[in-house]
Short mmCIF file of C-alpha atoms in Angstrom, two decimals:
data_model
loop_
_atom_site.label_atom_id
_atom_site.label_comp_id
_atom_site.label_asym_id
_atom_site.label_seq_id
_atom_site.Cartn_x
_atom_site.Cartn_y
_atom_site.Cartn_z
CA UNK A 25 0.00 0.00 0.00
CA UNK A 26 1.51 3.40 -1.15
CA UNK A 27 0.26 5.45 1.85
CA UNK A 28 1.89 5.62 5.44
CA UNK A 29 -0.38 3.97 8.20
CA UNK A 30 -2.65 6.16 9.74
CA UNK A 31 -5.90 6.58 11.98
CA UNK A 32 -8.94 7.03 9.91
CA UNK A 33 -11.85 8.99 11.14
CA UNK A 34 -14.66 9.92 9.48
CA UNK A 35 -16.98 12.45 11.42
CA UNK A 36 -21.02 12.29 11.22
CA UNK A 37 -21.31 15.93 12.34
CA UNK A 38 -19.33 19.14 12.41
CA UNK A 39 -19.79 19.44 15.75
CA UNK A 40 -17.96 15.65 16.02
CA UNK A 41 -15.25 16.39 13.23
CA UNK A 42 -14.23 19.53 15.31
CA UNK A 43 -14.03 17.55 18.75
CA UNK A 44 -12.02 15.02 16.56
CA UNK A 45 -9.48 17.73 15.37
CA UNK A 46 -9.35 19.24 19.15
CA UNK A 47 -8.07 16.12 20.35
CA UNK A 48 -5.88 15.55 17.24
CA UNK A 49 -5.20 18.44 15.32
CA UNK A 50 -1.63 18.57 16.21
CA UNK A 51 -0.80 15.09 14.73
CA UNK A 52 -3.95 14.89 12.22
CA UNK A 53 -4.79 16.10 8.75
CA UNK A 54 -8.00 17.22 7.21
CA UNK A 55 -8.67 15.06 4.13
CA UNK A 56 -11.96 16.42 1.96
CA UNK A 57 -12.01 16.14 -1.81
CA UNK A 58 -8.15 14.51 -1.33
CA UNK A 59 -6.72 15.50 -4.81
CA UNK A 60 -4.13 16.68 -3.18
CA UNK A 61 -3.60 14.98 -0.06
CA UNK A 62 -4.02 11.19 -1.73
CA UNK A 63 -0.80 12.05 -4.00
CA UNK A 64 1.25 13.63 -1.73
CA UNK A 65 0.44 10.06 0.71
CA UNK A 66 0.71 8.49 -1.99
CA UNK A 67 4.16 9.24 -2.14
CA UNK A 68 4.69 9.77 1.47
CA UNK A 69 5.68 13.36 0.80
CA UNK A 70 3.26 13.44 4.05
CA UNK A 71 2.67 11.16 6.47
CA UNK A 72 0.10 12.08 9.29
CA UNK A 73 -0.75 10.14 12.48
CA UNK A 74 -4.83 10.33 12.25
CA UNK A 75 -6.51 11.38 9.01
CA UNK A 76 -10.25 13.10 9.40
CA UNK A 77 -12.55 12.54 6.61
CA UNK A 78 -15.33 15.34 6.93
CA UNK A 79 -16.83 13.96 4.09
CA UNK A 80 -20.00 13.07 6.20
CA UNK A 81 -20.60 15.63 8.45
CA UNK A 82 -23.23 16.46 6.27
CA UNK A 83 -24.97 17.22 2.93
CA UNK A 84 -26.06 20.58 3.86
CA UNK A 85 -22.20 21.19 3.60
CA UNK A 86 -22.57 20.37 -0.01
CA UNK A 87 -24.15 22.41 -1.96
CA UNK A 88 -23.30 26.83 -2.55
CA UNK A 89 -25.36 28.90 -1.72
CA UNK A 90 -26.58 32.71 -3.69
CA UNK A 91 -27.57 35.03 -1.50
CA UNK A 92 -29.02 38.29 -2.39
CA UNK A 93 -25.92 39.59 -0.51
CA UNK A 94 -23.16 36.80 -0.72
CA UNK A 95 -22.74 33.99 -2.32
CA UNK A 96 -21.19 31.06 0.24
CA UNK A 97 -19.46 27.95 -0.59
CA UNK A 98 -19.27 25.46 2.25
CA UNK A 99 -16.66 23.10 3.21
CA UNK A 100 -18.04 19.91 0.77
CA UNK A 101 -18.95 21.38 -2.16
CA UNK A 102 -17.06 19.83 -5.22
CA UNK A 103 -15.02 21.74 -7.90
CA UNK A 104 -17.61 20.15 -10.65
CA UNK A 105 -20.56 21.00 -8.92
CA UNK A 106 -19.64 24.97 -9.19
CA UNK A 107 -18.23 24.34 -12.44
CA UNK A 108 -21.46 23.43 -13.84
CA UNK A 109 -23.76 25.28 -12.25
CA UNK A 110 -26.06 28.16 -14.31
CA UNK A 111 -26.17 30.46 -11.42
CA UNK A 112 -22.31 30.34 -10.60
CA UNK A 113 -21.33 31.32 -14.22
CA UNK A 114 -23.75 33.92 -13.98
CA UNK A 115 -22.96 35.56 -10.86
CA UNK A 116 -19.38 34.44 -10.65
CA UNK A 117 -17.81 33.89 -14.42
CA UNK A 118 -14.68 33.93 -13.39
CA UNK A 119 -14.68 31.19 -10.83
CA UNK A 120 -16.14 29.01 -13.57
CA UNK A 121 -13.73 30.30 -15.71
CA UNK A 122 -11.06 29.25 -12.83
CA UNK A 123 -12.53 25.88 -12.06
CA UNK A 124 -12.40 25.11 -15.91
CA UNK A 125 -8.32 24.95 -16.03
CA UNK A 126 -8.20 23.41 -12.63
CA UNK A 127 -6.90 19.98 -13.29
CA UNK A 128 -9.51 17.39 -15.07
CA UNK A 129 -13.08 16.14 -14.63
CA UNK A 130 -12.21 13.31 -13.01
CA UNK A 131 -10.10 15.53 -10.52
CA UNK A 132 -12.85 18.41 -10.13
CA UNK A 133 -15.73 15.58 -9.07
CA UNK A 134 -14.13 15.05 -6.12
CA UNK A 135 -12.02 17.62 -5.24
CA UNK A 136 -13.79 20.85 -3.25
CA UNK A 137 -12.98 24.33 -3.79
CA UNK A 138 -12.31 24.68 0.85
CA UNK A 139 -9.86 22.03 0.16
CA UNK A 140 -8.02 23.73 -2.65
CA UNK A 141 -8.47 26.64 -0.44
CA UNK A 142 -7.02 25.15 2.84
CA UNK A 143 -4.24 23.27 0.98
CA UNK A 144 -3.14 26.64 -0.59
CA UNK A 145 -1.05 25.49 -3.14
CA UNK A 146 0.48 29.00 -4.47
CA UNK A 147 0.19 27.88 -8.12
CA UNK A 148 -3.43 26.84 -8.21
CA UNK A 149 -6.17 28.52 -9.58
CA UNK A 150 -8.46 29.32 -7.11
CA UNK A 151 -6.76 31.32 -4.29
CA UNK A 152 -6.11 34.15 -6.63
CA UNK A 153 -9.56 33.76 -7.86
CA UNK A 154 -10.58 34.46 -4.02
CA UNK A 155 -8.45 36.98 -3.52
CA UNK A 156 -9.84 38.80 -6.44
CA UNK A 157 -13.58 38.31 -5.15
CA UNK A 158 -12.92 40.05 -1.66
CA UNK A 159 -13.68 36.34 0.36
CA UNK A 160 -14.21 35.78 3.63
CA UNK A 161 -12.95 32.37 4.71
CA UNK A 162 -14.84 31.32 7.89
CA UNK A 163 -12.76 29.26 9.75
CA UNK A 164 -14.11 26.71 12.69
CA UNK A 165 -13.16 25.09 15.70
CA UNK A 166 -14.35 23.69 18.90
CA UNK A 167 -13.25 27.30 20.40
CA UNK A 168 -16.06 28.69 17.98
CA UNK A 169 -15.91 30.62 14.50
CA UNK A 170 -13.48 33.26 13.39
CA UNK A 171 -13.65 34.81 9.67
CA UNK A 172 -10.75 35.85 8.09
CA UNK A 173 -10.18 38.04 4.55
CA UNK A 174 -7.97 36.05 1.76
CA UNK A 175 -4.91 38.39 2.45
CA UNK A 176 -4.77 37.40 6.05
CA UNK A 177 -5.79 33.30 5.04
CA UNK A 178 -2.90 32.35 2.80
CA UNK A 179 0.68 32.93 4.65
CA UNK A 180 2.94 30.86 2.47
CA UNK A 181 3.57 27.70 -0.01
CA UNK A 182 0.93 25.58 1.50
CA UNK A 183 0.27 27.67 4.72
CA UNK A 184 -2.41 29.09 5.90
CA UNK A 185 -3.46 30.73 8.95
CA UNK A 186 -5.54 27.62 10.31
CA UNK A 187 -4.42 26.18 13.36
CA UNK A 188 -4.19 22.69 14.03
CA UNK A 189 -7.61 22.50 15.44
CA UNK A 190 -9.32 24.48 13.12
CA UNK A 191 -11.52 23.37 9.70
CA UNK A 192 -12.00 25.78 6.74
CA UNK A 193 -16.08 25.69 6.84
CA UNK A 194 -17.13 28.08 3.98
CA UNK A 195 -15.78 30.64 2.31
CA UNK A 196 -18.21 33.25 0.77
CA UNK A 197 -18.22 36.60 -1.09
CA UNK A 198 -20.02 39.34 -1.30
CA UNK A 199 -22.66 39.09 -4.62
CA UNK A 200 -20.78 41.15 -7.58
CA UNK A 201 -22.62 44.36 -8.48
CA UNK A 202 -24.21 43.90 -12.27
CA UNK A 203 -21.05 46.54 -13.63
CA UNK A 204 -18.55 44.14 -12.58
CA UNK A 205 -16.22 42.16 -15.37
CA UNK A 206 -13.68 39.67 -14.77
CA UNK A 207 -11.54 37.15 -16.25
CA UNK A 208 -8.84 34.57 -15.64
CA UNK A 209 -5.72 33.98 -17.80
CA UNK A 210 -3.31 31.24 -17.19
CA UNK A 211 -0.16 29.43 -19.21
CA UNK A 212 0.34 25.83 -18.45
CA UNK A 213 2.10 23.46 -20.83
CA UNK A 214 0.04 21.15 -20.76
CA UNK A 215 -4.08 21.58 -19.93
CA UNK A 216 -5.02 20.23 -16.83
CA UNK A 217 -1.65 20.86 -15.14
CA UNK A 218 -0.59 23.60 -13.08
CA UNK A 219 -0.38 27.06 -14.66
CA UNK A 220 3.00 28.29 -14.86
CA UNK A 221 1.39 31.49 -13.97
CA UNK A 222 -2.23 32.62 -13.59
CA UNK A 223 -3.93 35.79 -13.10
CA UNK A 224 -7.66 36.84 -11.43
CA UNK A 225 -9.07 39.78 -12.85
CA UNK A 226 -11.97 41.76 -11.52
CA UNK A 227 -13.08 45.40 -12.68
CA UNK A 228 -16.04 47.42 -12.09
CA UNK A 229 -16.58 49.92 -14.80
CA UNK A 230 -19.14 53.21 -14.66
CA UNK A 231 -21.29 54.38 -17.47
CA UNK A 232 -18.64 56.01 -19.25
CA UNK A 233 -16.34 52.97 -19.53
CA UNK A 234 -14.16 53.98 -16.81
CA UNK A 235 -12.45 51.76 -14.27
CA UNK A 236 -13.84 52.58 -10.90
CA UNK A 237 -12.90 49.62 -8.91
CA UNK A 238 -10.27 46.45 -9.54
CA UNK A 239 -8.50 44.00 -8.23
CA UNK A 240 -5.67 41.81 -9.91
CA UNK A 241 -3.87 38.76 -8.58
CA UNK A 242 -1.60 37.15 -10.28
CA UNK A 243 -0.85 32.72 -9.16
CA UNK A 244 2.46 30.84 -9.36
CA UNK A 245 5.03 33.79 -8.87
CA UNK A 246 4.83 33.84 -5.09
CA UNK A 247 4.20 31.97 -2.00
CA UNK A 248 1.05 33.61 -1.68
CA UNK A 249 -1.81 34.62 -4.24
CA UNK A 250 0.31 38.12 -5.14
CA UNK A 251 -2.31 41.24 -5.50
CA UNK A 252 -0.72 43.41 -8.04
CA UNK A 253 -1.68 46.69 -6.88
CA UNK A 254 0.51 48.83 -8.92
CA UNK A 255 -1.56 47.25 -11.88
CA UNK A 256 -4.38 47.78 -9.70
CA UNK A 257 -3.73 51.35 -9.28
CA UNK A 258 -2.94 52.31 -12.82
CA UNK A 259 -6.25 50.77 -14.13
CA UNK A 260 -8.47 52.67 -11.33
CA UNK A 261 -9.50 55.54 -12.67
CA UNK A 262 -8.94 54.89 -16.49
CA UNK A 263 -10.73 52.60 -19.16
CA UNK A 264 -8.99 49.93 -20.86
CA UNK A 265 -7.99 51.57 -24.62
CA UNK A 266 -4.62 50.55 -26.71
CA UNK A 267 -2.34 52.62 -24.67
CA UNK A 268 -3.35 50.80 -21.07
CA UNK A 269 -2.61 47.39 -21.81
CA UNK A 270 0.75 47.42 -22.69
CA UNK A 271 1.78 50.00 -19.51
CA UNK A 272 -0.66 47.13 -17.47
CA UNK A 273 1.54 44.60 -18.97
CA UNK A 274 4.99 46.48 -17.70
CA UNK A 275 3.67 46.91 -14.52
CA UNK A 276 2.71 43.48 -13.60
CA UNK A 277 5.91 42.29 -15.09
CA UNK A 278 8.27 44.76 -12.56
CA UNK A 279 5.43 44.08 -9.23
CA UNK A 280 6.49 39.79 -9.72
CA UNK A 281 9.41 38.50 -8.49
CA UNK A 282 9.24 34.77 -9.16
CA UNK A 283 11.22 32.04 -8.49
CA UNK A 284 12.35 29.67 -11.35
CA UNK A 285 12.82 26.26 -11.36
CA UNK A 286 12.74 23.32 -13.91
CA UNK A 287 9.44 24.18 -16.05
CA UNK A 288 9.99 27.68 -16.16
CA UNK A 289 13.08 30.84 -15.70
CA UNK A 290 12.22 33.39 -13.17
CA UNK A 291 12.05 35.66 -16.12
CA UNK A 292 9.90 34.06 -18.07
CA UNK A 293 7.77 33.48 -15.56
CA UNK A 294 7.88 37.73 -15.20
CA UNK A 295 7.30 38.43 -18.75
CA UNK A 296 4.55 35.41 -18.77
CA UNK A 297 2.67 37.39 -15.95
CA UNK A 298 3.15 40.60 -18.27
CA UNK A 299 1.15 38.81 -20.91
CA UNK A 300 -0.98 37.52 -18.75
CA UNK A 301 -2.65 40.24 -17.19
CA UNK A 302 -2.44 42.48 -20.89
CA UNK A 303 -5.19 39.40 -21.42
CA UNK A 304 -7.14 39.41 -18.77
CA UNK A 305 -7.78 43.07 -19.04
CA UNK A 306 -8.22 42.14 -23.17
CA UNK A 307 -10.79 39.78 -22.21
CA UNK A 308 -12.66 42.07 -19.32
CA UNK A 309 -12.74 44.95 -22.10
CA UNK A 310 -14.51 42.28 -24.98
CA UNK A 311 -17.01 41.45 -22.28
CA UNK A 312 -17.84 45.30 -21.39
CA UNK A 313 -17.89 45.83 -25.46
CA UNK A 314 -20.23 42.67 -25.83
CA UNK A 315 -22.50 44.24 -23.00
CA UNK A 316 -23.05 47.44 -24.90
CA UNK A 317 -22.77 46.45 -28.18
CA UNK B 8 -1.51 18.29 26.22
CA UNK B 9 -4.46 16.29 24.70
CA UNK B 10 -8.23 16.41 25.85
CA UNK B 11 -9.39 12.63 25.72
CA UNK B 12 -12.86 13.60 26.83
CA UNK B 13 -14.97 13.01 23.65
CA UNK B 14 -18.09 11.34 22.78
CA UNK B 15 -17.49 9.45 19.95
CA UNK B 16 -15.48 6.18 19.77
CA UNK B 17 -12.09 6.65 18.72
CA UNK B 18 -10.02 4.71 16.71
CA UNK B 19 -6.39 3.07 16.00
CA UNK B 20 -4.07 2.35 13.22
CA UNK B 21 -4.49 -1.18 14.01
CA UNK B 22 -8.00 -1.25 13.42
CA UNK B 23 -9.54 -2.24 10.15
CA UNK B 24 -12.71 -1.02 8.21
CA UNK B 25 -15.88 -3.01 6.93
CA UNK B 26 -16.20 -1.28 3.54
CA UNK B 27 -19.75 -2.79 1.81
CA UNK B 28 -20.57 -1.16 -1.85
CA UNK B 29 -21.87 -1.78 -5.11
CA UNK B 30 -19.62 -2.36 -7.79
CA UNK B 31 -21.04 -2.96 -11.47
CA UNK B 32 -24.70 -4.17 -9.85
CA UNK B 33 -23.35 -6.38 -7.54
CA UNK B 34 -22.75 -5.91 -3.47
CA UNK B 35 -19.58 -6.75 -1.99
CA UNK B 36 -18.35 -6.59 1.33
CA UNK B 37 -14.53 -6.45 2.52
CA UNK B 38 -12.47 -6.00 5.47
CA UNK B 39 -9.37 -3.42 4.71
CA UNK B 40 -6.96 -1.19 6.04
CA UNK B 41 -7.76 2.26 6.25
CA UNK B 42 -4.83 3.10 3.71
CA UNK B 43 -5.94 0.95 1.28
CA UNK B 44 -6.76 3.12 -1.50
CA UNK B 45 -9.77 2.17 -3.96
CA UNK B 46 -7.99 1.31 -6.55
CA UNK B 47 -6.30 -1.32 -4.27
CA UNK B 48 -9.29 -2.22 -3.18
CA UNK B 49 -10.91 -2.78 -6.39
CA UNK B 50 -7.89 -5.15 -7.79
CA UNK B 51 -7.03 -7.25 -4.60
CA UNK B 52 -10.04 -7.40 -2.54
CA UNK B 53 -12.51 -7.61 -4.98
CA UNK B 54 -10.46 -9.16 -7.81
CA UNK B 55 -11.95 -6.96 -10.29
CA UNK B 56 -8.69 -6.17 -12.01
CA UNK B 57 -9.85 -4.38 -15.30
CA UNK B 58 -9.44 -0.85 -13.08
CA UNK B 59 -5.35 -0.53 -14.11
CA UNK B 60 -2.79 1.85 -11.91
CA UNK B 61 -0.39 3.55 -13.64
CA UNK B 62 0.66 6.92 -11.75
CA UNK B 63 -0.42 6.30 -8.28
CA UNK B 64 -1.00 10.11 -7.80
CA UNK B 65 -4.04 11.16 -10.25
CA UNK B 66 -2.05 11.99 -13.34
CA UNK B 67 -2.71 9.60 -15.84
CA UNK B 68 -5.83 8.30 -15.23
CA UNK B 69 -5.54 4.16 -16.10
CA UNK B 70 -7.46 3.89 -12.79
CA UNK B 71 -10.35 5.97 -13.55
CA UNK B 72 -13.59 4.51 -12.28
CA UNK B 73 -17.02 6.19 -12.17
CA UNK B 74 -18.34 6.42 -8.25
CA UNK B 75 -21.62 7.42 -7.61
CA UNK B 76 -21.94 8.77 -11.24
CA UNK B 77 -18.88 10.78 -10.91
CA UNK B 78 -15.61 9.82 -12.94
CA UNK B 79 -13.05 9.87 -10.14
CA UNK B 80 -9.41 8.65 -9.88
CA UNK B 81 -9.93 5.51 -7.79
CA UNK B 82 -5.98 6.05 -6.67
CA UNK B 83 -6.81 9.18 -4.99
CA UNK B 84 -9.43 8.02 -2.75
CA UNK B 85 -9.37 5.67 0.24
CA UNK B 86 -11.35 2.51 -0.06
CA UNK B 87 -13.47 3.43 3.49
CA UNK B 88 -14.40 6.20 1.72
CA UNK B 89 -16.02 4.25 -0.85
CA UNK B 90 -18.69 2.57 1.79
CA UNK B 91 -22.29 2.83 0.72
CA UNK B 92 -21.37 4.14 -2.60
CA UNK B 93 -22.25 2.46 -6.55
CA UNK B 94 -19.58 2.13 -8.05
CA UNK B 95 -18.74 1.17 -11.81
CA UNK B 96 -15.74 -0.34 -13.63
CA UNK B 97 -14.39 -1.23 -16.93
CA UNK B 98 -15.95 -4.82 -16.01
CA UNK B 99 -19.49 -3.59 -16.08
CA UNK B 100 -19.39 -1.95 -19.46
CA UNK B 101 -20.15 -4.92 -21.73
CA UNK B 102 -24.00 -5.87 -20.99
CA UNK B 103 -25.21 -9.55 -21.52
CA UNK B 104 -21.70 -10.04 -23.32
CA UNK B 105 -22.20 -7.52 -25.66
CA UNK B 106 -19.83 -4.54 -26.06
CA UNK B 107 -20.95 -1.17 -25.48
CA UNK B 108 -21.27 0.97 -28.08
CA UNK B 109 -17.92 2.85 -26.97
CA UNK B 110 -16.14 -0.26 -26.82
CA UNK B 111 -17.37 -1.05 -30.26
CA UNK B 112 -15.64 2.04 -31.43
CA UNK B 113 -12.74 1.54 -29.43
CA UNK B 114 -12.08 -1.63 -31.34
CA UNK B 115 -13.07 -0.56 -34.68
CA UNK B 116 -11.15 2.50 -34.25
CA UNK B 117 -7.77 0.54 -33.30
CA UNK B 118 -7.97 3.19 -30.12
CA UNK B 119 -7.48 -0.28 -27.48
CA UNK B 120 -3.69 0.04 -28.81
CA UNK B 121 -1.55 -1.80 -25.84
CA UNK B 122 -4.48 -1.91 -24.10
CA UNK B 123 -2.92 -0.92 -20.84
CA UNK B 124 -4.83 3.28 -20.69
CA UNK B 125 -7.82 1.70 -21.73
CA UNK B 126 -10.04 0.76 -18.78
CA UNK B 127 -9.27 4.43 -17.95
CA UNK B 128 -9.94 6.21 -20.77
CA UNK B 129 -13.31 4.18 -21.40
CA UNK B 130 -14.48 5.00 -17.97
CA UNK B 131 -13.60 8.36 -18.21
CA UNK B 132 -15.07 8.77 -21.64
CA UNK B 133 -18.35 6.50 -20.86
CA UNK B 134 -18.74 9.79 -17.76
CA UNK B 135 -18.61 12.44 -19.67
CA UNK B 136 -20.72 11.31 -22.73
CA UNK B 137 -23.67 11.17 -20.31
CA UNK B 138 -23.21 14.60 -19.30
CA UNK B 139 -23.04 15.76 -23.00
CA UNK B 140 -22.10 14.65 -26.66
CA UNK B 141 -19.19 15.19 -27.84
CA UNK B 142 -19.26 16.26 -31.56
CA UNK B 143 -15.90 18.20 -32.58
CA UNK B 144 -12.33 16.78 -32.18
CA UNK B 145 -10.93 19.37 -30.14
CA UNK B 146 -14.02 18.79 -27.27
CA UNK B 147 -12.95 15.02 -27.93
CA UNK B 148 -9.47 15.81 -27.20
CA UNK B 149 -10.75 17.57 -24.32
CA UNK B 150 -12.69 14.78 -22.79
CA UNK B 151 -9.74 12.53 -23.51
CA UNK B 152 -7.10 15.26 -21.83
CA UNK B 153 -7.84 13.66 -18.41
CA UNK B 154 -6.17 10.34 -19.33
CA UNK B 155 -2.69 9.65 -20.47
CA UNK B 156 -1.68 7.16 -23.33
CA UNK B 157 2.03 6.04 -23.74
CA UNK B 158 1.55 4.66 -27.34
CA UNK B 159 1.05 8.39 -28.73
CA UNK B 160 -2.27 7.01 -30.63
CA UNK B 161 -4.44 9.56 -29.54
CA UNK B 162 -6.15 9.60 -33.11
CA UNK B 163 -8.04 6.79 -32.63
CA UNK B 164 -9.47 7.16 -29.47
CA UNK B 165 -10.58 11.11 -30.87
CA UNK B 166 -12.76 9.02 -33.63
CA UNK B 167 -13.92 6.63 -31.02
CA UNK B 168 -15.39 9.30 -29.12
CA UNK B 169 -16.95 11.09 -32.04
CA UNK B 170 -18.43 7.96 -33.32
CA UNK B 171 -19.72 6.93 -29.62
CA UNK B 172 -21.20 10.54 -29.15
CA UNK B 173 -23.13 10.39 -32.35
CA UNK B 174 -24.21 7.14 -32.28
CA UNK B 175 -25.50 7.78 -28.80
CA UNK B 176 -27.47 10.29 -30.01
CA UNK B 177 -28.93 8.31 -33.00
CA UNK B 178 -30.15 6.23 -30.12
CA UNK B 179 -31.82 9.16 -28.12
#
């Protein structure tokens, strides 16, 4: 058998899956959609003492919710089932725009977007996605509920500010107002693995085609999702003609400071991010044209 | 420090796991260890050993099996987790002996090649062509992009697909 030996528990309730990590949490990992977690046991890249499977504390967990306020994603609900749903590419394009580059099918049925979250892989799609959508990640424990925004979640490569004892239990956002665009933009070399850099795009744009409002994050060039906010700042306050992209494009390039390493040069991975967000901000300006046209 | 005081029995890496499910129709029942994964479970508990492993970490996709409707990567899930659920394999394809109509163009399409990807890829495929058809070769190379061949013959599992998709919908 390819994993370590461990001590499996699987949780009916929240209320027993957080007792179980109280007890545990020091020595125990969370295991949800496990498309992660199985390959890194797999090759004992990890071994943990107890496992806890909160894949039946139950279905209520499952399914996201759309406010008239925010819409809230709870700890169970599957890559696939976002990625297919009507009401999520309405509201929130560019999460299913995200969750379409995110691996495979066969990868996005089991695998939930809280796991993704909580594993906070800084190359993976959806962190920067989160980042762009202003989340709140709602964190629980047996000590009671804390929220937390993105910027203060993800700390480095596969860190996060949960402790031990605590579960990621939703994360939510507050509902996009209807002058909001976005897009996502990645490079991988092959589809369905990880991007060699991504970037999140949100803008919201007034009557007159001007930027009032945006938020870029670029994945895969830092140990966190990386806000560009001196791209941020030069689109606020303009609208996104022939002379902006290409001054977006040096900006993003001189806010990254990747690392490189066997798929991809540090500067390449600079320029790539340059490219990158010229196309995101492309593809938010074609939507605000279609919308008008 | 650690607080012992819960409810709920607890358990120990000794201890093994009842897993009962449904696999192709059938019920089974098996004692395992908690580490076996699925795909493990599948081959040397149940003897069904059409489900192949290639990767062992959810990259290539030989091991693809379709739980609870859903294609998943059966080496990236833990056999306990598989308790209670229907699952199917490569084995239950064929109905009453007879081929299914994706296996049909598998074999007329030469797209079995070393046979090894296979199971996999017909798994896979047989998932998503119930969600939708599949009627241009790049959306076939799409569907396909989940599973990894090492014979490089990708072009005739693309016409197997195409020809499955439309014929499915001949039927519908």
């Amino acid at each position: 058998m390819k994993p370590g030996r461990f001590t499996y528990h699987s949780p009916r309730s929240l209320d027993e899956a957080l007792a179980t990590l109280q007890v545990y949490g020091d020595d125990a990992k969370v295991l949800a959609g496990g498309q992660s977690l199985m390959p890194m046991l797999n090759f004992r890249l990890a071994r943990f003492e107890h496992l806890v499977d909160v894949n039946r504390v139950g279905a209520e967990y499952a399914e996201p919710t759309f406010g008239d306020t925010r819409i809230t994603i709870p700890l169970l609900v599957r890559q696939r089932r976002v990625e297919r749903s009507a009401e999520a590419a309405a509201v929130l394009p560019v999460l299913t725009e995200a969750l379409q580059q995110v691996a495979h099918p066969q990868i996005r049925n089991r695998g939930t977007i809280c796991g993704s979250l909580a594993h906070a892989d800084p190359a993976a799609e959806l962190p920067s996605v989160l980042s762009v959508l202003d989340a709140t990640f709602t964190i629980a424990s047996s000590r009671g509920v804390r929220e937390v925004p993105a910027e203060e979640f993800f700390l480095f490569h596969l860190t996060t500010s949960l402790e031990p004892d605590e579960l990621l239990l939703q994360v939510s956002v507050p509902r996009p107002p209807a002058n909001q665009f976005s897009a996502f933009s990645e490079f991988a070399t092959r589809r369905g693995d990880f991007a060699l850099a991504g970037v999140a795009a949100v803008c919201e744009v007034d009557a007159a085609g001007v930027v009032t409002a945006c938020r870029i994050a670029a994945a895969g060039v830092a140990p966190t999702p990386h806000r560009l906010t001196d791209v941020e700042a030069l689109v606020t306050g303009a609208s996104l003609g022939d002379d902006l992209l290409p001054e977006a494009e040096a900006a993003a390039r001189a806010q990254v400071d990747p690392t490189g390493d066997i798929h991809a040069s540090a500067e390449y991975r600079s320029r790539l991010t340059g490219v990158l967000v010229k196309r995101a901000l492309a593809d938010i300006r074609g939507k605000l044209e279609a919308t008008r046209a | 420090m650690r607080d012992h005081a819960t409810e709920f029995p607890t358990r120990t890496q000794d201890e093994t796991h009842t897993v009962g499910c449904t696999v192709n129709g059938r019920e089974y029942e098996a004692v395992v260890d908690p580490r076996m994964t699925l795909a493990d479970f599948l081959r040397e508990k149940l003897r069904l050993t059409g489900t192949h492993l290639g990767c062992e970490h959810g990259v290539c996709g030989a091991c693809t099996v379709i739980v609870d409707g859903a294609a998943t990567r059966s080496c990236l899930m833990l056999a306990v987790q598989a308790d209670g659920a229907q699952l199917e394999t490569v084995e239950g394809l064929a109905e009453d002996g007879e081929l299914s109509p994706l296996q049909c163009a598998f074999k007329r399409n030469h797209a079995l090649q070393c046979g090894f990807c296979t199971p996999g890829f017909l798994m896979s495929v047989t998932a998503a062509l119930r969600e939708e058809s599949v009627t241009t070769e790049e959306q076939a190379r799409e569907v396909l992009s989940g599973n990894i061949c090492r014979c490089t013959g990708y072009t005739g599992l693309v016409k197997s697909v195409l020809e499955a998709s439309a014929g499915k919908d001949a039927q519908a």
